[in-house]
């Protein structure tokens, strides 16, 4: 069973317990994990789990799963999630791109959250960015009709690129995010707001009646 808190195993640089291994390319059984069927929200790149825990606390009727690729951040998330003592939040060590493609069923997410994804600022690193056209298409297909996809980045080049990219994915419509309640902030968001950095925000909705 995952998310039972610190395992007591030494926090080394390599996975030391089964839950610390990267989730392989196979379906994830949300109902078995949470012990119920409820609207699902997925966050990719949970960092220190601030958003994940606050969002789960605010919406107990939804189930929240965070996926975090880095082992050290995964451990941090896992231990914080366990300490929060909520039944509707979990965290998994997984690569978000592989996870959404292979573990999440089409049309199954009420919401997807990606906040401050690694910007990979150098030109030759750009192909490592999580959010590209293929990812957006797959993400759109994993949302329920009317399901929401929220993104935030402080990186101007990433933000500008997304401005154009989100218009190229027909199943997603862009909403005015200022007209909707803001989600709980992440750690990066708090830090960047303090520094006064501009932030690009995207609120996308999966259109009804489209594959
Ligand atoms: C810049 S941090 C932002 C953390 C958090 N979302 C926040 O706003 O405070 C990016 C996080 O995404 C994680 N990450 C990067 N690529 C990922 C991937 N492909 N799958 C899952 N997590 C990823 C990193 O390990 C890191 O924790």
Coordinates of N, CA and C and ligand atoms in Angstrom, one line a residue:
X1 N 0.9 -1.2 0.0 CA 0.0 0.0 0.0 C 0.9 1.2 0.0
X2 N 0.4 2.3 -0.7 CA 1.3 3.5 -0.8 C 0.8 4.5 0.2
X3 N 1.6 5.5 0.4 CA 1.3 6.7 1.1 C 1.0 6.4 2.6
X4 N 1.7 5.5 3.1 CA 1.5 5.2 4.5 C 2.5 6.0 5.4
X5 N 3.2 7.0 4.8 CA 4.1 7.8 5.5 C 5.5 7.2 5.4
X6 N 6.4 7.9 6.2 CA 7.8 7.5 6.1 C 8.0 6.0 6.4
X7 N 8.7 5.3 5.6 CA 8.9 3.9 5.7 C 10.0 3.5 6.7
X8 N 10.8 4.5 7.1 CA 11.9 4.2 8.0 C 13.1 3.8 7.3
X9 N 12.9 3.6 5.9 CA 14.1 3.1 5.1 C 15.0 4.3 4.8
X10 N 16.3 4.1 4.8 CA 17.2 5.3 4.7 C 16.9 6.1 3.4
X11 N 16.8 7.4 3.6 CA 16.4 8.2 2.4 C 17.6 8.4 1.5
X12 N 18.1 7.4 0.9 CA 19.2 7.5 0.0 C 18.9 8.0 -1.4
X13 N 19.8 7.9 -2.3 CA 19.6 8.5 -3.6 C 18.9 7.6 -4.5
X14 N 18.6 6.3 -4.1 CA 18.0 5.4 -5.0 C 16.7 4.8 -4.3
X15 N 15.8 4.3 -5.1 CA 14.6 3.8 -4.5 C 14.9 2.7 -3.4
X16 N 14.3 2.8 -2.2 CA 14.6 1.9 -1.2 C 13.4 1.1 -0.7
X17 N 12.2 1.4 -1.4 CA 11.0 0.7 -1.0 C 10.2 0.6 -2.3
X18 N 9.2 -0.3 -2.4 CA 8.5 -0.5 -3.6 C 7.8 0.7 -4.1
X19 N 7.2 1.5 -3.2 CA 6.5 2.7 -3.6 C 7.4 3.8 -4.2
X20 N 8.7 3.6 -4.0 CA 9.7 4.6 -4.5 C 10.1 4.3 -5.9
X21 N 9.7 3.2 -6.4 CA 10.0 2.8 -7.8 C 9.1 3.7 -8.7
X22 N 9.6 4.0 -9.9 CA 8.7 4.7 -10.8 C 7.6 3.9 -11.3
X23 N 6.4 4.4 -11.3 CA 5.2 3.7 -11.8 C 5.5 3.2 -13.2
X24 N 5.3 1.9 -13.5 CA 5.5 1.5 -14.9 C 4.4 1.8 -15.8
X25 N 4.5 1.5 -17.1 CA 3.5 1.9 -18.1 C 2.4 0.9 -18.0
X26 N 1.5 1.1 -17.0 CA 0.3 0.2 -16.9 C -0.8 1.0 -16.2
X27 N -2.0 0.6 -16.4 CA -3.2 1.4 -15.8 C -3.1 1.5 -14.3
X28 N -3.5 2.6 -13.8 CA -3.6 2.8 -12.4 C -5.1 2.7 -11.9
X29 N -5.3 1.9 -10.9 CA -6.7 1.7 -10.5 C -7.0 2.7 -9.4
X30 N -7.6 3.8 -9.8 CA -7.9 4.9 -8.9 C -9.0 4.4 -7.8
X31 N -10.0 3.6 -8.3 CA -11.0 3.2 -7.4 C -10.4 2.3 -6.3
X32 N -9.5 1.4 -6.6 CA -8.9 0.6 -5.6 C -8.0 1.4 -4.7
X33 N -7.3 2.4 -5.2 CA -6.4 3.2 -4.4 C -7.2 4.0 -3.4
X34 N -8.3 4.6 -3.8 CA -9.0 5.5 -2.9 C -10.2 4.8 -2.2
X35 N -10.5 3.6 -2.7 CA -11.5 2.8 -2.0 C -12.9 3.4 -2.3
X36 N -13.0 4.1 -3.4 CA -14.4 4.6 -3.8 C -14.2 5.1 -5.3
X37 N -15.4 5.4 -5.9 CA -15.4 6.1 -7.2 C -15.9 7.5 -7.0
X38 N -15.0 8.5 -7.3 CA -15.3 9.9 -7.1 C -14.7 10.7 -8.2
X39 N -15.1 11.9 -8.4 CA -14.4 12.8 -9.4 C -12.9 12.8 -9.1
X40 N -12.1 12.7 -10.2 CA -10.7 12.6 -10.0 C -10.0 13.8 -10.5
X41 N -9.0 14.2 -9.7 CA -8.1 15.4 -10.1 C -6.7 14.9 -10.0
X42 N -5.9 15.2 -11.1 CA -4.5 14.7 -11.1 C -3.6 15.9 -11.2
X43 N -2.6 15.9 -10.4 CA -1.6 17.0 -10.5 C -0.3 16.3 -11.0
X44 N 0.4 16.9 -11.9 CA 1.7 16.4 -12.4 C 2.8 17.4 -11.9
X45 N 3.8 16.8 -11.2 CA 4.9 17.7 -10.7 C 4.4 18.3 -9.4
X46 N 4.1 17.5 -8.4 CA 3.5 18.1 -7.1 C 4.5 18.8 -6.3
X47 N 5.8 18.7 -6.5 CA 6.8 19.5 -5.7 C 6.8 19.1 -4.2
X48 N 6.3 20.1 -3.5 CA 6.2 19.9 -2.0 C 4.8 19.7 -1.5
X49 N 3.9 19.4 -2.5 CA 2.5 18.9 -2.2 C 1.6 20.0 -1.6
X50 N 2.0 21.3 -1.6 CA 1.2 22.3 -1.0 C -0.2 22.4 -1.7
X51 N -0.2 22.5 -3.0 CA -1.5 22.6 -3.7 C -2.3 21.3 -3.5
X52 N -1.6 20.2 -3.6 CA -2.3 18.9 -3.6 C -3.1 18.7 -2.3
X53 N -2.4 19.0 -1.2 CA -3.1 18.8 0.1 C -4.2 19.9 0.4
X54 N -3.9 21.1 0.0 CA -4.9 22.2 0.2 C -6.1 21.9 -0.7
X55 N -5.9 21.5 -1.9 CA -7.0 21.3 -2.8 C -7.9 20.1 -2.3
X56 N -7.2 19.0 -1.8 CA -7.9 17.9 -1.3 C -8.7 18.2 -0.1
X57 N -8.1 19.0 0.8 CA -8.8 19.4 2.0 C -10.1 20.3 1.6
X58 N -10.0 21.1 0.6 CA -11.1 22.0 0.2 C -12.2 21.2 -0.5
X59 N -11.9 20.1 -1.1 CA -12.9 19.3 -1.9 C -12.9 17.9 -1.5
X60 N -13.4 17.5 -0.3 CA -13.4 16.1 0.1 C -14.2 15.2 -0.7
X61 N -15.1 15.7 -1.6 CA -15.9 14.8 -2.4 C -15.1 14.5 -3.7
X62 N -13.9 15.0 -3.9 CA -13.1 14.6 -5.1 C -11.9 13.9 -4.5
X63 N -11.3 13.0 -5.4 CA -10.0 12.3 -5.1 C -8.9 13.0 -5.9
X64 N -7.8 13.2 -5.2 CA -6.6 13.9 -5.8 C -5.4 13.0 -5.8
X65 N -4.8 12.9 -7.0 CA -3.6 12.1 -7.0 C -2.5 13.0 -7.6
X66 N -1.4 13.1 -6.9 CA -0.2 13.8 -7.4 C 0.8 12.9 -7.9
X67 N 1.4 13.2 -9.0 CA 2.5 12.4 -9.5 C 3.8 13.2 -9.5
X68 N 4.8 12.7 -9.0 CA 6.1 13.4 -8.9 C 7.2 12.5 -9.3
X69 N 8.0 13.0 -10.2 CA 9.1 12.1 -10.8 C 10.3 12.0 -9.9
X70 N 10.7 13.2 -9.3 CA 11.9 13.2 -8.6 C 11.8 12.4 -7.3
X71 N 12.7 11.6 -7.0 CA 12.7 10.7 -5.8 C 12.6 11.5 -4.5
X72 N 13.5 12.6 -4.4 CA 13.5 13.3 -3.2 C 12.2 14.1 -3.0
X73 N 11.6 14.7 -4.1 CA 10.4 15.4 -3.9 C 9.2 14.4 -3.7
X74 N 9.3 13.2 -4.3 CA 8.3 12.2 -4.1 C 8.2 11.9 -2.6
X75 N 9.4 11.7 -2.0 CA 9.4 11.3 -0.6 C 8.8 12.4 0.3
X76 N 9.2 13.7 -0.1 CA 8.6 14.8 0.7 C 7.1 14.8 0.6
X77 N 6.6 14.7 -0.7 CA 5.2 14.7 -0.9 C 4.5 13.5 -0.1
X78 N 5.1 12.3 -0.2 CA 4.5 11.2 0.4 C 4.4 11.4 1.9
X79 N 5.4 12.0 2.5 CA 5.4 12.1 4.0 C 4.4 13.2 4.4
X80 N 4.4 14.3 3.6 CA 3.4 15.4 3.9 C 2.0 14.9 3.7
X81 N 1.8 14.2 2.6 CA 0.4 13.7 2.4 C 0.0 12.7 3.5
X82 N 0.9 11.9 4.0 CA 0.6 11.0 5.1 C 0.2 11.8 6.3
X83 N 1.0 12.8 6.6 CA 0.8 13.6 7.8 C -0.5 14.4 7.7
X84 N -1.0 14.7 6.5 CA -2.2 15.5 6.4 C -3.4 14.6 6.8
X85 N -3.3 13.3 6.7 CA -4.3 12.4 7.2 C -5.6 12.5 6.5
X86 N -5.6 12.8 5.2 CA -6.8 12.9 4.4 C -7.0 11.6 3.6
X87 N -8.2 11.2 3.4 CA -8.5 9.9 2.7 C -8.5 10.2 1.2
X88 N -8.7 11.4 0.8 CA -8.9 11.7 -0.7 C -7.7 12.2 -1.4
X89 N -6.5 11.9 -0.8 CA -5.3 12.4 -1.5 C -4.2 11.3 -1.5
X90 N -3.6 11.2 -2.6 CA -2.5 10.2 -2.7 C -1.4 10.8 -3.6
X91 N -0.2 10.1 -3.5 CA 0.9 10.6 -4.4 C 1.6 9.3 -4.9
X92 N 2.1 9.4 -6.1 CA 2.7 8.3 -6.7 C 4.0 8.8 -7.3
X93 N 5.1 8.0 -7.3 CA 6.3 8.4 -8.0 C 6.1 7.9 -9.5
X94 N 6.0 8.9 -10.4 CA 5.8 8.5 -11.8 C 6.2 9.7 -12.6
X95 N 6.5 9.3 -13.9 CA 6.7 10.3 -14.9 C 5.4 10.7 -15.4
X96 N 5.1 12.0 -15.4 CA 3.8 12.5 -15.7 C 3.3 12.2 -17.1
X97 N 4.3 12.3 -18.0 CA 3.9 12.1 -19.5 C 3.6 10.6 -19.7
X98 N 4.4 9.7 -19.2 CA 4.1 8.3 -19.3 C 2.8 7.9 -18.6
X99 N 2.7 8.5 -17.4 CA 1.5 8.2 -16.6 C 0.2 8.6 -17.3
X100 N 0.2 9.8 -17.8 CA -1.1 10.2 -18.4 C -1.4 9.4 -19.6
X101 N -0.4 9.0 -20.3 CA -0.6 8.2 -21.5 C -1.0 6.8 -21.2
X102 N -0.4 6.2 -20.3 CA -0.6 4.7 -20.1 C -1.4 4.3 -18.9
X103 N -1.5 5.2 -17.9 CA -2.2 4.8 -16.6 C -3.6 5.4 -16.4
X104 N -3.9 6.4 -17.2 CA -5.1 7.2 -17.0 C -6.1 6.9 -18.1
X105 N -7.3 6.5 -17.8 CA -8.2 6.1 -18.9 C -8.8 7.4 -19.6
X106 N -9.1 7.2 -20.9 CA -9.7 8.4 -21.5 C -11.0 8.8 -20.8
X107 N -11.2 10.1 -20.8 CA -12.4 10.7 -20.3 C -12.6 10.5 -18.8
X108 N -11.5 10.3 -18.0 CA -11.7 9.9 -16.6 C -11.4 11.0 -15.6
X109 N -10.8 12.2 -16.1 CA -10.4 13.2 -15.1 C -11.3 14.4 -15.1
X110 N -11.7 14.7 -13.9 CA -12.5 16.0 -13.7 C -11.6 17.2 -13.9
X111 N -10.3 17.0 -13.5 CA -9.4 18.2 -13.6 C -7.9 17.7 -13.7
X112 N -7.1 18.4 -14.4 CA -5.7 18.2 -14.5 C -5.0 19.4 -14.1
X113 N -3.9 19.3 -13.3 CA -3.2 20.5 -12.8 C -1.7 20.3 -13.1
X114 N -1.1 21.3 -13.8 CA 0.3 21.4 -14.0 C 0.8 22.8 -13.6
X115 N 1.5 22.9 -12.5 CA 1.9 24.2 -12.0 C 3.4 24.3 -12.0
X116 N 3.9 25.3 -12.7 CA 5.3 25.7 -12.8 C 6.2 24.4 -13.2
X117 N 5.8 23.9 -14.4 CA 6.6 22.8 -14.9 C 8.1 23.2 -15.2
X118 N 9.0 22.3 -15.0 CA 10.4 22.7 -15.3 C 10.5 23.4 -16.7
X119 N 11.1 24.6 -16.7 CA 11.1 25.4 -17.9 C 12.1 25.0 -19.0
X120 N 13.1 24.3 -18.6 CA 14.2 23.9 -19.6 C 14.5 25.1 -20.5
X121 N 15.1 26.1 -20.0 CA 15.2 27.4 -20.7 C 16.1 27.4 -21.9
X122 N 17.1 26.5 -21.9 CA 18.0 26.6 -23.1 C 17.4 26.0 -24.3
X123 N 17.8 26.6 -25.5 CA 17.2 26.2 -26.7 C 17.2 24.7 -26.9
X124 N 18.4 24.1 -26.7 CA 18.5 22.7 -27.0 C 17.8 21.8 -25.9
X125 N 17.4 22.4 -24.8 CA 16.7 21.6 -23.8 C 15.1 21.7 -24.0
X126 N 14.7 22.5 -24.9 CA 13.2 22.7 -25.0 C 12.4 21.5 -25.2
X127 N 13.1 20.5 -25.9 CA 12.3 19.3 -26.2 C 12.0 18.5 -25.0
X128 N 12.7 18.8 -23.9 CA 12.4 18.1 -22.6 C 11.2 18.6 -21.9
X129 N 10.6 19.8 -22.3 CA 9.5 20.3 -21.6 C 8.3 19.3 -21.6
X130 N 7.6 19.3 -20.5 CA 6.5 18.4 -20.4 C 5.3 18.8 -21.3
X131 N 5.1 20.2 -21.4 CA 3.9 20.6 -22.1 C 4.2 20.9 -23.6
X132 N 3.9 20.0 -24.5 CA 4.0 20.2 -25.9 C 2.7 19.8 -26.5
X133 N 2.6 19.9 -27.8 CA 1.3 19.7 -28.5 C 0.8 18.3 -28.3
X134 N 1.7 17.3 -28.3 CA 1.3 15.9 -28.1 C 0.8 15.7 -26.7
X135 N 1.5 16.3 -25.7 CA 1.0 16.1 -24.3 C -0.4 16.8 -24.2
X136 N -0.6 18.0 -24.8 CA -1.9 18.6 -24.6 C -3.0 17.8 -25.3
X137 N -2.7 17.2 -26.4 CA -3.7 16.3 -27.0 C -4.1 15.1 -26.2
X138 N -3.1 14.5 -25.6 CA -3.3 13.3 -24.8 C -4.1 13.8 -23.5
X139 N -3.6 14.9 -22.9 CA -4.3 15.4 -21.7 C -5.8 15.7 -22.0
X140 N -6.0 16.3 -23.1 CA -7.4 16.6 -23.5 C -8.3 15.3 -23.5
X141 N -7.7 14.3 -24.1 CA -8.5 13.0 -24.2 C -8.7 12.4 -22.9
X142 N -7.9 12.7 -21.9 CA -8.1 12.1 -20.5 C -9.1 12.8 -19.7
X143 N -9.5 14.0 -20.1 CA -10.4 14.8 -19.3 C -11.9 14.3 -19.7
X144 N -12.7 14.4 -18.7 CA -14.2 14.3 -18.9 C -14.6 15.4 -19.8
X145 N -15.8 15.3 -20.5 CA -16.3 16.5 -21.1 C -16.6 17.5 -20.1
X146 N -16.1 18.7 -20.3 CA -16.3 19.8 -19.3 C -15.2 19.8 -18.3
X147 N -14.3 18.8 -18.3 CA -13.2 18.7 -17.4 C -12.2 19.9 -17.6
X148 N -11.5 20.3 -16.6 CA -10.6 21.5 -16.6 C -9.2 21.1 -16.6
X149 N -8.4 21.9 -17.2 CA -6.9 21.7 -17.3 C -6.3 23.1 -16.9
X150 N -5.7 23.1 -15.8 CA -5.0 24.4 -15.3 C -3.5 24.3 -15.4
X151 N -2.9 25.3 -15.9 CA -1.5 25.4 -16.1 C -1.0 26.8 -15.6
X152 N 0.1 26.8 -14.9 CA 0.8 28.1 -14.6 C 2.3 28.0 -14.9
X153 N 2.8 29.1 -15.4 CA 4.3 29.1 -15.5 C 4.7 30.6 -15.4
X154 N 5.9 30.7 -14.8 CA 6.5 32.1 -14.7 C 7.5 32.3 -15.9
X155 N 7.7 31.3 -16.7 CA 8.8 31.4 -17.7 C 8.2 32.0 -19.0
X156 N 8.7 33.2 -19.4 CA 8.1 34.0 -20.5 C 8.0 33.2 -21.8
X157 N 9.1 32.5 -22.1 CA 9.1 31.8 -23.4 C 8.1 30.6 -23.4
X158 N 8.1 29.9 -22.2 CA 7.1 28.8 -22.1 C 5.7 29.3 -22.2
X159 N 5.5 30.4 -21.5 CA 4.1 31.0 -21.4 C 3.7 31.4 -22.8
X160 N 4.6 32.1 -23.5 CA 4.2 32.6 -24.9 C 4.0 31.4 -25.8
X161 N 4.8 30.4 -25.7 CA 4.7 29.2 -26.5 C 3.3 28.5 -26.3
X162 N 3.0 28.4 -25.0 CA 1.7 27.8 -24.6 C 0.5 28.6 -25.1
X163 N 0.6 30.0 -25.1 CA -0.4 30.8 -25.6 C -0.8 30.4 -27.0
X164 N 0.2 30.1 -27.9 CA -0.1 29.6 -29.2 C -0.6 28.2 -29.3
X165 N 0.2 27.4 -28.5 CA -0.1 25.9 -28.6 C -1.5 25.5 -28.2
X166 N -2.0 26.2 -27.1 CA -3.3 25.7 -26.6 C -4.4 26.0 -27.7
X167 N -4.1 26.9 -28.6 CA -5.1 27.2 -29.7 C -5.1 26.1 -30.7
X168 N -4.1 25.2 -30.7 CA -4.0 24.2 -31.8 C -4.6 22.9 -31.4
X169 N -5.2 22.8 -30.2 CA -5.8 21.5 -29.7 C -7.3 21.7 -29.7
X170 N -8.0 21.3 -30.8 CA -9.5 21.6 -30.9 C -10.3 21.1 -29.7
X171 N -10.0 20.0 -29.1 CA -10.9 19.6 -28.0 C -10.8 20.5 -26.7
X172 N -9.8 21.4 -26.7 CA -9.7 22.3 -25.5 C -10.1 23.7 -25.9
X173 N -11.0 24.3 -25.0 CA -11.3 25.7 -25.2 C -10.7 26.5 -24.0
X174 N -10.1 27.6 -24.3 CA -9.5 28.4 -23.3 C -10.5 29.3 -22.6
X175 N -10.6 29.3 -21.3 CA -11.5 30.1 -20.6 C -10.8 31.3 -19.9
X176 N -11.5 32.3 -19.5 CA -10.9 33.4 -18.8 C -10.7 33.0 -17.4
X177 N -9.4 32.8 -17.1 CA -9.1 32.2 -15.7 C -9.4 33.2 -14.6
X178 N -9.4 34.5 -15.0 CA -9.7 35.5 -13.9 C -11.2 35.5 -13.5
X179 N -12.0 34.9 -14.3 CA -13.5 34.8 -14.0 C -13.8 33.6 -13.1
X180 N -12.8 32.8 -12.8 CA -13.0 31.6 -12.0 C -12.2 31.7 -10.7
X181 N -12.6 31.0 -9.7 CA -11.9 31.0 -8.4 C -10.5 30.4 -8.6
X182 N -9.5 31.1 -8.0 CA -8.1 30.6 -8.2 C -7.9 29.3 -7.4
X183 N -7.1 28.4 -7.9 CA -6.8 27.2 -7.1 C -5.9 27.6 -5.9
X184 N -5.8 26.7 -4.9 CA -4.8 27.0 -3.9 C -3.4 27.1 -4.5
X185 N -2.6 28.0 -3.9 CA -1.3 28.3 -4.5 C -0.3 27.1 -4.2
X186 N 0.7 27.0 -5.1 CA 1.8 26.1 -4.9 C 2.9 26.8 -4.2
X187 N 4.0 26.1 -3.9 CA 5.1 26.7 -3.3 C 5.8 27.7 -4.2
X188 N 6.0 27.2 -5.5 CA 6.6 28.1 -6.4 C 5.8 29.4 -6.6
X189 N 4.5 29.2 -6.7 CA 3.6 30.4 -6.9 C 3.8 31.4 -5.8
X190 N 3.9 30.9 -4.6 CA 4.0 31.9 -3.4 C 5.4 32.6 -3.5
X191 N 6.4 31.8 -3.8 CA 7.7 32.4 -4.0 C 7.8 33.5 -5.1
X192 N 7.2 33.1 -6.2 CA 7.3 34.0 -7.4 C 6.4 35.2 -7.2
X193 N 5.3 35.1 -6.5 CA 4.4 36.2 -6.2 C 5.1 37.2 -5.3
X194 N 5.8 36.7 -4.3 CA 6.6 37.5 -3.5 C 7.7 38.3 -4.2
X195 N 8.2 37.7 -5.3 CA 9.3 38.3 -6.1 C 8.6 39.3 -7.1
X196 N 7.3 39.2 -7.2 CA 6.6 40.1 -8.2 C 6.8 39.6 -9.7
X197 N 7.1 38.4 -9.9 CA 7.3 37.9 -11.3 C 5.9 37.8 -11.9
X198 N 5.9 38.1 -13.2 CA 4.6 37.9 -14.0 C 4.4 36.4 -14.1
X199 N 3.1 36.0 -14.1 CA 2.8 34.6 -14.2 C 1.8 34.4 -15.4
X200 N 2.1 33.4 -16.2 CA 1.1 33.0 -17.3 C 0.2 31.9 -16.7
X201 N -1.1 32.1 -16.8 CA -2.0 31.1 -16.3 C -2.9 30.7 -17.5
X202 N -3.3 29.4 -17.5 CA -4.2 28.9 -18.5 C -5.2 28.1 -17.8
X203 N -6.5 28.3 -18.2 CA -7.6 27.5 -17.8 C -8.3 27.0 -19.0
X204 N -8.2 25.7 -19.2 CA -8.7 25.1 -20.4 C -9.8 24.1 -20.1
X205 N -10.8 24.0 -21.0 CA -11.9 23.1 -20.7 C -12.1 22.2 -21.9
X206 N -12.3 20.9 -21.6 CA -12.5 19.9 -22.6 C -13.9 20.2 -23.2
X207 N -14.0 20.4 -24.5 CA -15.3 20.7 -25.1 C -16.2 19.4 -25.0
X208 N -17.5 19.6 -25.0 CA -18.4 18.5 -25.1 C -18.5 18.0 -26.6
X209 N -18.8 16.7 -26.7 CA -19.1 16.1 -28.0 C -17.9 16.0 -29.0
X210 N -16.7 16.0 -28.4 CA -15.5 15.9 -29.2 C -14.7 14.7 -28.7
X211 N -14.1 14.0 -29.7 CA -13.3 12.8 -29.2 C -12.1 13.2 -28.4
Ligands
LIG1 C1 9.5 23.7 -10.8 S1 8.9 22.4 -9.8 C2 7.2 23.0 -9.4 C3 6.7 22.2 -8.2 C4 5.2 22.6 -7.8 N1 4.3 22.3 -8.9 C5 5.1 24.1 -7.5 O1 4.6 24.8 -8.3 O2 5.6 24.4 -6.4 C6 8.6 21.2 -11.0 C7 8.3 19.8 -10.4 O3 7.8 18.9 -11.4 C8 8.5 17.7 -11.2 N2 8.6 17.1 -12.5 C9 9.3 17.5 -13.6 N3 9.0 16.7 -14.7 C10 8.1 15.8 -14.3 C11 7.5 14.7 -14.9 N4 7.7 14.4 -16.2 N5 6.6 14.0 -14.2 C12 6.4 14.2 -12.9 N6 7.0 15.3 -12.2 C13 7.8 16.0 -12.9 C14 9.9 18.1 -10.7 O4 10.5 17.0 -10.0 C15 9.5 19.2 -9.7 O5 9.1 18.7 -8.4

